[in-house]
Short mmCIF file of C-alpha atoms and ligand atoms in Angstrom, two decimals:
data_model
loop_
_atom_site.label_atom_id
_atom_site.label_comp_id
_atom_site.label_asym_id
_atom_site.label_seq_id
_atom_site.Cartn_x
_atom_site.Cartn_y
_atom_site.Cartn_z
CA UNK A 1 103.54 105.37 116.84
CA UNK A 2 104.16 108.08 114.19
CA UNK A 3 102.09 111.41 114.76
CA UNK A 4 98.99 111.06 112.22
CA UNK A 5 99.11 113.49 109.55
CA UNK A 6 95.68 115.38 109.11
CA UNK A 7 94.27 117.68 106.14
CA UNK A 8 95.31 120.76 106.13
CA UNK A 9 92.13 122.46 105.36
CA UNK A 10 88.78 121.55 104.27
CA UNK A 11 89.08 122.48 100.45
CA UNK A 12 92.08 120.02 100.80
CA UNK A 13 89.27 117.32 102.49
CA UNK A 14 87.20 117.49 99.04
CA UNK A 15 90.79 117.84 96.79
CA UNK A 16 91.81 114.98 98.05
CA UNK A 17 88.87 112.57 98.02
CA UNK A 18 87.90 114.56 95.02
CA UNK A 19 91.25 113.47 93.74
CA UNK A 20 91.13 109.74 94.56
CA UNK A 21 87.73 109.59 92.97
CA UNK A 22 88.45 111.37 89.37
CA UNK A 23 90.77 109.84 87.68
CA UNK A 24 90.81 107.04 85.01
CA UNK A 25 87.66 105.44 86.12
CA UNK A 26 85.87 108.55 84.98
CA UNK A 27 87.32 109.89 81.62
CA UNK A 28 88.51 106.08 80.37
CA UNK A 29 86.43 103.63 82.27
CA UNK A 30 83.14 105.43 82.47
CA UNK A 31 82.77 105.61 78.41
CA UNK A 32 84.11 102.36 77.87
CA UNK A 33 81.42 100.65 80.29
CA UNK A 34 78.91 102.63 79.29
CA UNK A 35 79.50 101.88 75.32
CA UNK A 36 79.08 98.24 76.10
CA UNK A 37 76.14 98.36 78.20
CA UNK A 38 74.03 100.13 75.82
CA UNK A 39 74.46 104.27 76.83
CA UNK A 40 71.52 105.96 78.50
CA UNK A 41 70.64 102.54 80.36
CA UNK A 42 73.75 102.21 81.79
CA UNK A 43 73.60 106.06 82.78
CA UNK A 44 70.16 105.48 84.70
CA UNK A 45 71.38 102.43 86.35
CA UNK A 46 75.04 104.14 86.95
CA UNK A 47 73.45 107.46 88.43
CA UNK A 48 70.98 105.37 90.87
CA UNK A 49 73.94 102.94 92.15
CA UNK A 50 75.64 105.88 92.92
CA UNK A 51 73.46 107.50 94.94
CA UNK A 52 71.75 104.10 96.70
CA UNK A 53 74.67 102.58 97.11
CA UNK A 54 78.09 104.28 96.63
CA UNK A 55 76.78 107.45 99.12
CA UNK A 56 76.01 105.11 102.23
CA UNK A 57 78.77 103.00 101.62
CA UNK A 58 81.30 106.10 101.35
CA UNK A 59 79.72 107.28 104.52
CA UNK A 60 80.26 103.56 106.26
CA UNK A 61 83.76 104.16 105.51
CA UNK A 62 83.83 107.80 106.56
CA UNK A 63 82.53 106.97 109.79
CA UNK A 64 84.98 104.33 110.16
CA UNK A 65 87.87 105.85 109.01
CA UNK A 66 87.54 109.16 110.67
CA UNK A 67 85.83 107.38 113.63
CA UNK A 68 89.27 106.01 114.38
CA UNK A 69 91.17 107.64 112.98
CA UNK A 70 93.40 104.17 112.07
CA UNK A 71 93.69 102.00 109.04
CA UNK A 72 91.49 99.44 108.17
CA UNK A 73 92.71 96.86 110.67
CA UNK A 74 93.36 98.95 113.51
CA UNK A 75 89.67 100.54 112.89
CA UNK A 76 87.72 97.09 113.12
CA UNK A 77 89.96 96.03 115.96
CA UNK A 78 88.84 99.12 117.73
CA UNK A 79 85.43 99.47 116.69
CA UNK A 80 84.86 95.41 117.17
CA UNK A 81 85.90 92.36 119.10
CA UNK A 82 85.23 89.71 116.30
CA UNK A 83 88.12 88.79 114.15
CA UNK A 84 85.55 87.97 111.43
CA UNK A 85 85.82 91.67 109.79
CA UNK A 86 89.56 91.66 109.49
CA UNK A 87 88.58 89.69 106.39
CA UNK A 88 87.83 93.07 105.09
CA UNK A 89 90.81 94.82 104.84
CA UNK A 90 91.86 91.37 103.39
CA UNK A 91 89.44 91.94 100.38
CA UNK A 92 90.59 95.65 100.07
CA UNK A 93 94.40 95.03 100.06
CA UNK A 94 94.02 92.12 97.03
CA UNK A 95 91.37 94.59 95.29
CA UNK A 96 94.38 97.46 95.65
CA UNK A 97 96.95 95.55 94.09
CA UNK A 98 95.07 94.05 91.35
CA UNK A 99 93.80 97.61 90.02
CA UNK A 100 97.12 99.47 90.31
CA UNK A 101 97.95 96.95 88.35
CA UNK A 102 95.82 97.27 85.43
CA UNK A 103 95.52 101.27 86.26
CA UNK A 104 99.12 101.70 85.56
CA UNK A 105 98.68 100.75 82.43
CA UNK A 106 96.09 102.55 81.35
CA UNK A 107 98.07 105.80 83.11
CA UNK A 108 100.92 104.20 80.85
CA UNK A 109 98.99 104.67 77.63
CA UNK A 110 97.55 108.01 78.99
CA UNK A 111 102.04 108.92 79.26
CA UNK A 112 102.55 107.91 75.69
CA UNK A 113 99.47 110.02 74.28
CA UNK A 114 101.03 113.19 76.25
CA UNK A 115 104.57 112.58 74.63
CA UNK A 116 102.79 112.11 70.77
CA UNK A 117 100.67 115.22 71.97
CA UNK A 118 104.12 117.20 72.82
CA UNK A 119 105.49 115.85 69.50
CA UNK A 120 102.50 116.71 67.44
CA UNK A 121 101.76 113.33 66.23
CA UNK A 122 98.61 112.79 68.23
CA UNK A 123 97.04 116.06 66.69
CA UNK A 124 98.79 115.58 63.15
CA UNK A 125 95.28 115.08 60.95
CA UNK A 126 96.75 111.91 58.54
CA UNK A 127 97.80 110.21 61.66
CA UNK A 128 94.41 110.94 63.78
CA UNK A 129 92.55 109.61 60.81
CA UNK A 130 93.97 106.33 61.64
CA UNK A 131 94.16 106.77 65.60
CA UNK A 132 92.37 103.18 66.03
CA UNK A 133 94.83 101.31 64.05
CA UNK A 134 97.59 103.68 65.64
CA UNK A 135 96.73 102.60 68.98
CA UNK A 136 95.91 99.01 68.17
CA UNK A 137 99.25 98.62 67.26
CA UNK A 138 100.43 100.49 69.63
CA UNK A 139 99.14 98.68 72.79
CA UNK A 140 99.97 95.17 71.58
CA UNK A 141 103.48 96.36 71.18
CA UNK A 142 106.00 94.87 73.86
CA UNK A 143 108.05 97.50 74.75
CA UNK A 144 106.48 100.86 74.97
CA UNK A 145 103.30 99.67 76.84
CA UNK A 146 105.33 98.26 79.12
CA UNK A 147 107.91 101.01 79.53
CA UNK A 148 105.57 103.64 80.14
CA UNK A 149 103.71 101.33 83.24
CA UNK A 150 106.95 100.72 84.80
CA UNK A 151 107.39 104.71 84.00
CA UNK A 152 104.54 105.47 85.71
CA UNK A 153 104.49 103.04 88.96
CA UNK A 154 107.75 104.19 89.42
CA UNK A 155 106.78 107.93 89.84
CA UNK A 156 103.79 106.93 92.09
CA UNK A 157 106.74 104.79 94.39
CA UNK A 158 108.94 108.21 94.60
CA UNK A 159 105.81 109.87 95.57
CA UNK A 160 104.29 107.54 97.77
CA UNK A 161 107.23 106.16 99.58
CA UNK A 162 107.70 109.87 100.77
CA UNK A 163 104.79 110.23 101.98
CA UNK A 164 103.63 113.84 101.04
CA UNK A 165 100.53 114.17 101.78
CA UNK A 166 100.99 117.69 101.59
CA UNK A 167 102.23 117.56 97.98
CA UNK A 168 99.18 115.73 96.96
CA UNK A 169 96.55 118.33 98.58
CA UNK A 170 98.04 120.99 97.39
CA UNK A 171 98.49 119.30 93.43
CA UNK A 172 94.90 118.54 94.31
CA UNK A 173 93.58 121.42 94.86
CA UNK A 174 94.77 123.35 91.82
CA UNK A 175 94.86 120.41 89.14
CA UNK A 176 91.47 119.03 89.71
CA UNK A 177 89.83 122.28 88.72
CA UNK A 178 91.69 122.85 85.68
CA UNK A 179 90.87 119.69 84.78
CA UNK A 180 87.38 120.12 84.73
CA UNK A 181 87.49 123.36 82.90
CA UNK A 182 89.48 121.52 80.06
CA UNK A 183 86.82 119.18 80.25
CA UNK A 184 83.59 121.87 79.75
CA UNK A 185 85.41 123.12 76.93
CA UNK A 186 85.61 119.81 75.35
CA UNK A 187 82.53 119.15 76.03
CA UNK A 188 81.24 122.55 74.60
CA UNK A 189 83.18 121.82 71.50
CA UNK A 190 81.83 118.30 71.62
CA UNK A 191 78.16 118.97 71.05
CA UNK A 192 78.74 121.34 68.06
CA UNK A 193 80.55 118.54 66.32
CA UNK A 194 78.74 117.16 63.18
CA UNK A 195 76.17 114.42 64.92
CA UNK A 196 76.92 114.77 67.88
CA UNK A 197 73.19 115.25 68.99
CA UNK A 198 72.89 110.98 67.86
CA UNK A 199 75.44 110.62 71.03
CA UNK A 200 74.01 112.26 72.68
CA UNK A 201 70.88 110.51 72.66
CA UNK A 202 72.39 107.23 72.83
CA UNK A 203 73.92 108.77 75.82
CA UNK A 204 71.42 110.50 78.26
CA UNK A 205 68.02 108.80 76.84
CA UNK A 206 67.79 104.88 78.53
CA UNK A 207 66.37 102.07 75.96
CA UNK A 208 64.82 100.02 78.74
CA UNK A 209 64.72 96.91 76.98
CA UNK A 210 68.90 97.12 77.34
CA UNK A 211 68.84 96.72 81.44
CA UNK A 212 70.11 93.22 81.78
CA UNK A 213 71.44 92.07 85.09
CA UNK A 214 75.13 92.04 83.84
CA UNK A 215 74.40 96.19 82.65
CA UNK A 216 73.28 96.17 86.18
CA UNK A 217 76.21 94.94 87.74
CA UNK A 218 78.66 96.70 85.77
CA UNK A 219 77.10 99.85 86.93
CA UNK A 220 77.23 98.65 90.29
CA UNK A 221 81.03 97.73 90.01
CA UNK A 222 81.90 101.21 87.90
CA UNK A 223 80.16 102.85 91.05
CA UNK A 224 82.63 101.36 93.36
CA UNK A 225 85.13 101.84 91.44
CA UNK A 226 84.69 105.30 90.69
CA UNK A 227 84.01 106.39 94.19
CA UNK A 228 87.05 104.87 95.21
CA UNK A 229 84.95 102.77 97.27
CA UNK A 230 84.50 99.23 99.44
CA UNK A 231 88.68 98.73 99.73
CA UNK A 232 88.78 101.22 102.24
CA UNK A 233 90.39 104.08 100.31
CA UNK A 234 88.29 106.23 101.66
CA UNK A 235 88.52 105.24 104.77
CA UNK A 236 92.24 105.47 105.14
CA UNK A 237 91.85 109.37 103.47
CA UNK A 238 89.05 109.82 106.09
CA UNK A 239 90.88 108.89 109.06
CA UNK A 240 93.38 112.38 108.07
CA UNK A 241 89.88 114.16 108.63
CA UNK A 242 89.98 116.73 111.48
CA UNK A 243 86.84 116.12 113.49
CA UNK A 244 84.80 119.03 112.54
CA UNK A 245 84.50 117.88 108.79
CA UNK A 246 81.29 117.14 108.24
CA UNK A 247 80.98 113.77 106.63
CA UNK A 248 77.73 113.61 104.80
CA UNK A 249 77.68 116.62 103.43
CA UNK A 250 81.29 115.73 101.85
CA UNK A 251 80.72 112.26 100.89
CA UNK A 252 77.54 113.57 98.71
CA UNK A 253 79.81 116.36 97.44
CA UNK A 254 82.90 113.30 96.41
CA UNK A 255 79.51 112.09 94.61
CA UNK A 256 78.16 114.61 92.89
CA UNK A 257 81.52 116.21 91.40
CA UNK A 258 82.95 112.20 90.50
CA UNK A 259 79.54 112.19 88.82
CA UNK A 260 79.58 115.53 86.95
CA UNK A 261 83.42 114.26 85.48
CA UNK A 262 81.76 111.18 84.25
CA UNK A 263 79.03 112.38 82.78
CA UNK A 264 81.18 115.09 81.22
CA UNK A 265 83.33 112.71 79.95
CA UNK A 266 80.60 110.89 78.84
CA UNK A 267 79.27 113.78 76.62
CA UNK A 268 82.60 114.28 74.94
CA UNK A 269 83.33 110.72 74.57
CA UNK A 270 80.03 110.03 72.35
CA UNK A 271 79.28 113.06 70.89
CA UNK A 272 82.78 112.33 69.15
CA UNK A 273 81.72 108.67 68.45
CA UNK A 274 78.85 109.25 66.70
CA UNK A 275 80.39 112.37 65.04
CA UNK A 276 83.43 110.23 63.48
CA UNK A 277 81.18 106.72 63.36
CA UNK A 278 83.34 104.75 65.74
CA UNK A 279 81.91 101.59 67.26
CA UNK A 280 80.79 102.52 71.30
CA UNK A 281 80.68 99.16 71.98
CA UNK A 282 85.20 98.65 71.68
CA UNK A 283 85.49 98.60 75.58
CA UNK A 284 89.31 99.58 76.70
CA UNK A 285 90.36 101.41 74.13
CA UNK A 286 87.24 103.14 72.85
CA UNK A 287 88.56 106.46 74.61
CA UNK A 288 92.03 106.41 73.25
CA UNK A 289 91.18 105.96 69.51
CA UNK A 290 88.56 108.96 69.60
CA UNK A 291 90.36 111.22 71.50
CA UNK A 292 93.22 112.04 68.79
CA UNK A 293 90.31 112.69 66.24
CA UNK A 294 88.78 115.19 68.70
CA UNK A 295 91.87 116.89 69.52
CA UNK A 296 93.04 116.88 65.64
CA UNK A 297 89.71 118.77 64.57
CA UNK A 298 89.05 121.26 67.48
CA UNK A 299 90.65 124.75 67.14
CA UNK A 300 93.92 125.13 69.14
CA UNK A 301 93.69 121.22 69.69
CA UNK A 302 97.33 120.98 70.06
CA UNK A 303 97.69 123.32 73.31
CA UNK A 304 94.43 120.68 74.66
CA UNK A 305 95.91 117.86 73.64
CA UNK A 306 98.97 118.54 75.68
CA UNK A 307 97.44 119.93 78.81
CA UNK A 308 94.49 117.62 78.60
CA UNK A 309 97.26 114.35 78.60
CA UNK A 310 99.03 116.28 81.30
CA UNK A 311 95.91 116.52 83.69
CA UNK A 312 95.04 113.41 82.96
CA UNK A 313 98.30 112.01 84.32
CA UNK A 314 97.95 114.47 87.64
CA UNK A 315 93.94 112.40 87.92
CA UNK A 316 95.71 109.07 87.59
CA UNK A 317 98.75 109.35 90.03
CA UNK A 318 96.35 111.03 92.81
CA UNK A 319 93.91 108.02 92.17
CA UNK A 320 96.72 105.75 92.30
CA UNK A 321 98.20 107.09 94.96
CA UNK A 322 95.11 106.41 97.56
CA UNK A 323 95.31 102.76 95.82
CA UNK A 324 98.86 102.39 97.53
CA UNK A 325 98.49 104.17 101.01
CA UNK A 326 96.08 100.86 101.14
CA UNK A 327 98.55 98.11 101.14
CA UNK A 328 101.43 100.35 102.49
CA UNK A 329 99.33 100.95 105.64
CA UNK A 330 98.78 97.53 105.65
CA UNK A 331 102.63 96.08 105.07
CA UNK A 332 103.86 98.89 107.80
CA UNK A 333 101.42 98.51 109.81
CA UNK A 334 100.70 94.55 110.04
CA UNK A 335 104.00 94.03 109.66
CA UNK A 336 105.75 96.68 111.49
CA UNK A 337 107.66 97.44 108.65
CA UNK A 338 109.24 101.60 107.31
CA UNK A 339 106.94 103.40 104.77
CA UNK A 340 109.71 102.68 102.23
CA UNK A 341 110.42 99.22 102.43
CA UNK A 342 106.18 98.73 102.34
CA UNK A 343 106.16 100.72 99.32
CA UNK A 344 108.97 98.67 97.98
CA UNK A 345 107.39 95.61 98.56
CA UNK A 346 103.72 96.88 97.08
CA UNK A 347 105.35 98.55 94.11
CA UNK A 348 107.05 95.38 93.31
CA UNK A 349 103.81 93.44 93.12
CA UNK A 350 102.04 95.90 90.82
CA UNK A 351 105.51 96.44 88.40
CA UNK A 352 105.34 92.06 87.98
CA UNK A 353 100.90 92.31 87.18
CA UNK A 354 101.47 95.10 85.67
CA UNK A 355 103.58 94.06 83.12
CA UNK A 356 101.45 90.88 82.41
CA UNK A 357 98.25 93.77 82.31
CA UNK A 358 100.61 95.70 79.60
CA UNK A 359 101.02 92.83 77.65
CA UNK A 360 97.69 91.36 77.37
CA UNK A 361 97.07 93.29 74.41
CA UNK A 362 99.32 91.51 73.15
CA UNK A 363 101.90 88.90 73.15
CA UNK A 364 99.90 87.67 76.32
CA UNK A 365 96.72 88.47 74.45
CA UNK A 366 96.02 84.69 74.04
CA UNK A 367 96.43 83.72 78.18
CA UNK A 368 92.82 83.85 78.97
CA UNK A 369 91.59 82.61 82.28
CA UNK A 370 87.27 82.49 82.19
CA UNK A 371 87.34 84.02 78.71
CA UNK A 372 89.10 87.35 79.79
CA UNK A 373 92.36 88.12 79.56
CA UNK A 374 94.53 88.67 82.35
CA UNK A 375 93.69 92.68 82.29
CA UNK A 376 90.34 92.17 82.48
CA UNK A 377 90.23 89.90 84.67
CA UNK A 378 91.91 91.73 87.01
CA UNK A 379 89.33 94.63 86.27
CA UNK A 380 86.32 92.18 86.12
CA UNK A 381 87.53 90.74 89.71
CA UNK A 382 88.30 93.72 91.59
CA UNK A 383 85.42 96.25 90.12
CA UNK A 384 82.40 93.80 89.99
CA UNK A 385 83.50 91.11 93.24
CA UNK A 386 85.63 92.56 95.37
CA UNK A 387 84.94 96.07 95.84
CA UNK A 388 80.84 95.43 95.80
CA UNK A 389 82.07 92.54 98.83
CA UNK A 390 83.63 95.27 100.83
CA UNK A 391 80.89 97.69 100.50
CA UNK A 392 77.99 94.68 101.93
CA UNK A 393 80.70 94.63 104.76
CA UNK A 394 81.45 97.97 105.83
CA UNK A 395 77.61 99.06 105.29
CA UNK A 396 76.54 96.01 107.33
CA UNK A 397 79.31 96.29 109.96
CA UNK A 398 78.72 100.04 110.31
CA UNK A 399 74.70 99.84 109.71
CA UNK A 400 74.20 96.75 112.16
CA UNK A 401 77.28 96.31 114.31
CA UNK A 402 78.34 99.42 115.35
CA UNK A 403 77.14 101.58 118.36
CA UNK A 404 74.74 103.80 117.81
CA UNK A 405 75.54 106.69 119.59
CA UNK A 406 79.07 106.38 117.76
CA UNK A 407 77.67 106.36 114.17
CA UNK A 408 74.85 109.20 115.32
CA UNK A 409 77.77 110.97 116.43
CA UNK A 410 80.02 110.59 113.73
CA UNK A 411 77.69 111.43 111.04
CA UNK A 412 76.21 114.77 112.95
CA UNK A 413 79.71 115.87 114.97
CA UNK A 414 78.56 114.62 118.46
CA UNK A 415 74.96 116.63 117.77
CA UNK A 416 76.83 119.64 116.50
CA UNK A 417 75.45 119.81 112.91
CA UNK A 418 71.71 118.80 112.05
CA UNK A 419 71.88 116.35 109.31
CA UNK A 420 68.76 116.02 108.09
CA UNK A 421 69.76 113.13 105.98
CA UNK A 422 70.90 111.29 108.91
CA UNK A 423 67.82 108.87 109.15
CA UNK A 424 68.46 108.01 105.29
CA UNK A 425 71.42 107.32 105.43
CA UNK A 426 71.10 105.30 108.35
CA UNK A 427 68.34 103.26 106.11
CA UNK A 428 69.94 103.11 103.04
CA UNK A 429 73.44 101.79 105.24
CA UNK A 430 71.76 98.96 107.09
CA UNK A 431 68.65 98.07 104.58
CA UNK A 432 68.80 99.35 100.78
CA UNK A 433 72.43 99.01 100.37
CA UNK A 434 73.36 95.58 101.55
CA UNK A 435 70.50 94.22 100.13
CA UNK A 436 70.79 96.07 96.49
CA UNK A 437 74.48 95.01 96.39
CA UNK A 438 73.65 91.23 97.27
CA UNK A 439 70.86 91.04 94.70
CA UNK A 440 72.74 92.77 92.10
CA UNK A 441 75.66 90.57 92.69
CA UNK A 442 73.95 87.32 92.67
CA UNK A 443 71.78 87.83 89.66
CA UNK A 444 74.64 89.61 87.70
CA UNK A 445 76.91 86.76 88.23
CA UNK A 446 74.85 84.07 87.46
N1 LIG B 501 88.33 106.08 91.63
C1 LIG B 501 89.50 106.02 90.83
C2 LIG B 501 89.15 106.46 89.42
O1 LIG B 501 88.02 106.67 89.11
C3 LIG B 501 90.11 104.67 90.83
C4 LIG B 501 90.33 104.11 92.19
C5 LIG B 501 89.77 102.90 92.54
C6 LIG B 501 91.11 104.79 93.12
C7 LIG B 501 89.95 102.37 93.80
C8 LIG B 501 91.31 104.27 94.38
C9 LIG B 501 90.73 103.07 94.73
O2 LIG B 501 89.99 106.57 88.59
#
């Protein structure tokens, strides 16, 4: 048995969670879903799942993971007698794969905006004018998409099938903030653009008469996927936890500073598409054909264009990185395999769906499977099924199944720290959550 590696400190406990949790989902998905599902409604909606649901559930898995301090399998075995929840690290290793595999490209397209922001063509006004045919042509291209996702799952592999987990605290720690302060002073420069106060409306203030079950559900599934949550990504990063970390109090930070990226994001995002008259409602590549017009307009945009691209590579590989320690620990550990030849093995699976993810833009545009094309599909399945299936299971294994005095004394430190919240958590794990999730689920589906 290898020596468990632990966080170093416990800025590097919120860095890395932090890290996991801001990435793509926030600055690209986040918009995107929130376009379609008509703005401030999907906000309300978005901002309650988060805090009903994705704050117990991240706490289910924090007690789990740092509980045990195993992987997913090892902690059910451990924790419970019934083979019944091994189904779900099942659930979480599928839900891995399939969005590393669709994430990559994204991170791919994210790769080829920093190199046109290096070159100057991103920021070059003629060519930002037509940014949405640029990038429509663009991603249903054959090569370059799929260049730059190979580009990038091959940099996570070097990285992962290290295994620093030191690297990725420390890139963490000093990345994430920069990020955000690139992102305040987009934001800043976003509201004094030209109409930007219509986005803004459309944005924060919720037309009720737009809350359908399927805005409900996407909420519900951008949630989870935000928070890096029901695959047991954070339980994996939890189980490095040293056992004075105190669990609530960081799971409602994870929350609140995954949130503030979003909503940041949010802000610039449609501040700039109601300033330039884009559509909100383009889905995946709403973000990437506003972003060149920002960057082309704003005052030094070239220096942000090029740091912003870079960041936004540093959110995607640490995101993407927690996605892999999933079905590495799994491979190495199920199967008694080395780190390397696990990543080999996961890396392989993602380069294959990843390449049919790149291309469904497309020459694979026309494969459809339920309507959707194989990319969102993939993000359909894992985002709104799978991971909203492993959070009912770990809030109802940890809410009903587990011993009391364990959970009490997980979430408090064995009695050390008061959490006041304790007793709501404790509801919201084994009543609100599981129940909200099943509802939401059912109705959204059908
Ligand atoms: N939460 C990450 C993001 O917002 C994506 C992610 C999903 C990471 C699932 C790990 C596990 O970009």
């Amino acid at each position: 048995m290898k020596q468990r590696a632990q966080f170093a400190t416990k800025i590097g406990v919120i860095a890395t969670t932090v890290g996991s949790a801001v990435g793509l989902g926030n600055i690209w998905r986040f918009p995107y879903e929130a376009g379609t599902h008509g703005g401030g409604a999907f906000l309300m909606v978005y901002l309650m799942c988060v805090f009903i649901i994705g704050v117990p559930v991240l706490c289910a898995e924090f007690v789990m993971g740092r509980g045990t301090h195993k992987n997913v399998r090892g902690a059910f075995k451990q924790l419970h007698s019934s083979r019944l929840w091994h189904f779900c690290s099942y659930t979480g290793i599928l839900a891995s794969l399939m969005i590393i595999s669709f994430y990559s490209v994204v991170a791919g397209w994210v790769l080829e905006y920093f190199f046109q922001a290096i070159s100057g063509t991103l920021t070059d006004p003629t060519a930002a004018s037509h940014a949405s045919t640029r990038f429509s042509a663009f991603c249903s291209s054959t090569f370059r998409p799929v260049m730059w996702t190979v580009l990038f799952l091959a940099i996570n592999h070097l990285i992962v099938s290290r295994g620093v987990q030191k690297g990725i605290e420390r890139v963490s720690n000093t990345l994430m903030p920069m990020l955000a302060f690139i992102l305040v002073a987009l934001c800043i420069n976003g509201v004094l653009l030209p109409g930007a106060a219509e986005g803004l409306t459309f944005f924060f203030l919720p037309d009720f008469s737009q809350i359908t079950p399927s805005v409900i559900l996407g909420a519900m599934g951008q949630a989870f996927f935000s928070l890096s949550l029901g695959l047991s990504c954070m339980l994996i990063y939890s189980s490095y936890f040293s056992d004075d970390v105190r669990l609530v109090r960081s799971a409602t930070t994870i929350a609140l500073l995954d949130t503030l990226v979003a909503v940041l994001a949010g802000v610039i995002v449609f501040s700039a598409v109601f300033s330039y008259g884009v559509q909100p409602e383009q889905g995946p590549k709403l973000v990437f054909e506003v972003f060149p017009s920002i960057f082309a307009e704003m005052p030094g945009g070239y220096v942000w264009a090029v740091l912003f691209f870079l960041l936004l590579f540093f959110a995607s590989i640490t995101s993407t990185i927690s996605m892999s320690e999933i079905s590495i620990a799994f491979f190495s550990e199920e199967y008694s395999m080395s780190r390397n030849k696990a990543a080999v093995i996961s890396t392989t699976i993602a380069v294959v769906f990843g390449i049919i993810c790149a291309l469904s833009f497309g020459v694979l545009s026309d494969l459809t499977i339920f309507g959707m094309t194989v990319f969102s599909l993939f993000d359909f399945v894992s985002s709104n099924i799978l991971l909203p299936v492993g959070g009912v299971m770990f809030s109802i294994f940890v809410g009903w199944f587990l011993d009391r005095t364990f959970l009490r004394n997980q979430l408090t430190n064995n009695g050390s720290v008061k959490v006041y919240t304790f007793k709501i958590i404790v509801f919201l794990m084994r009543f609100i959550a599981p129940t909200a999730i099943i509802t939401i689920f059912i109705y959204g589906l059908i």
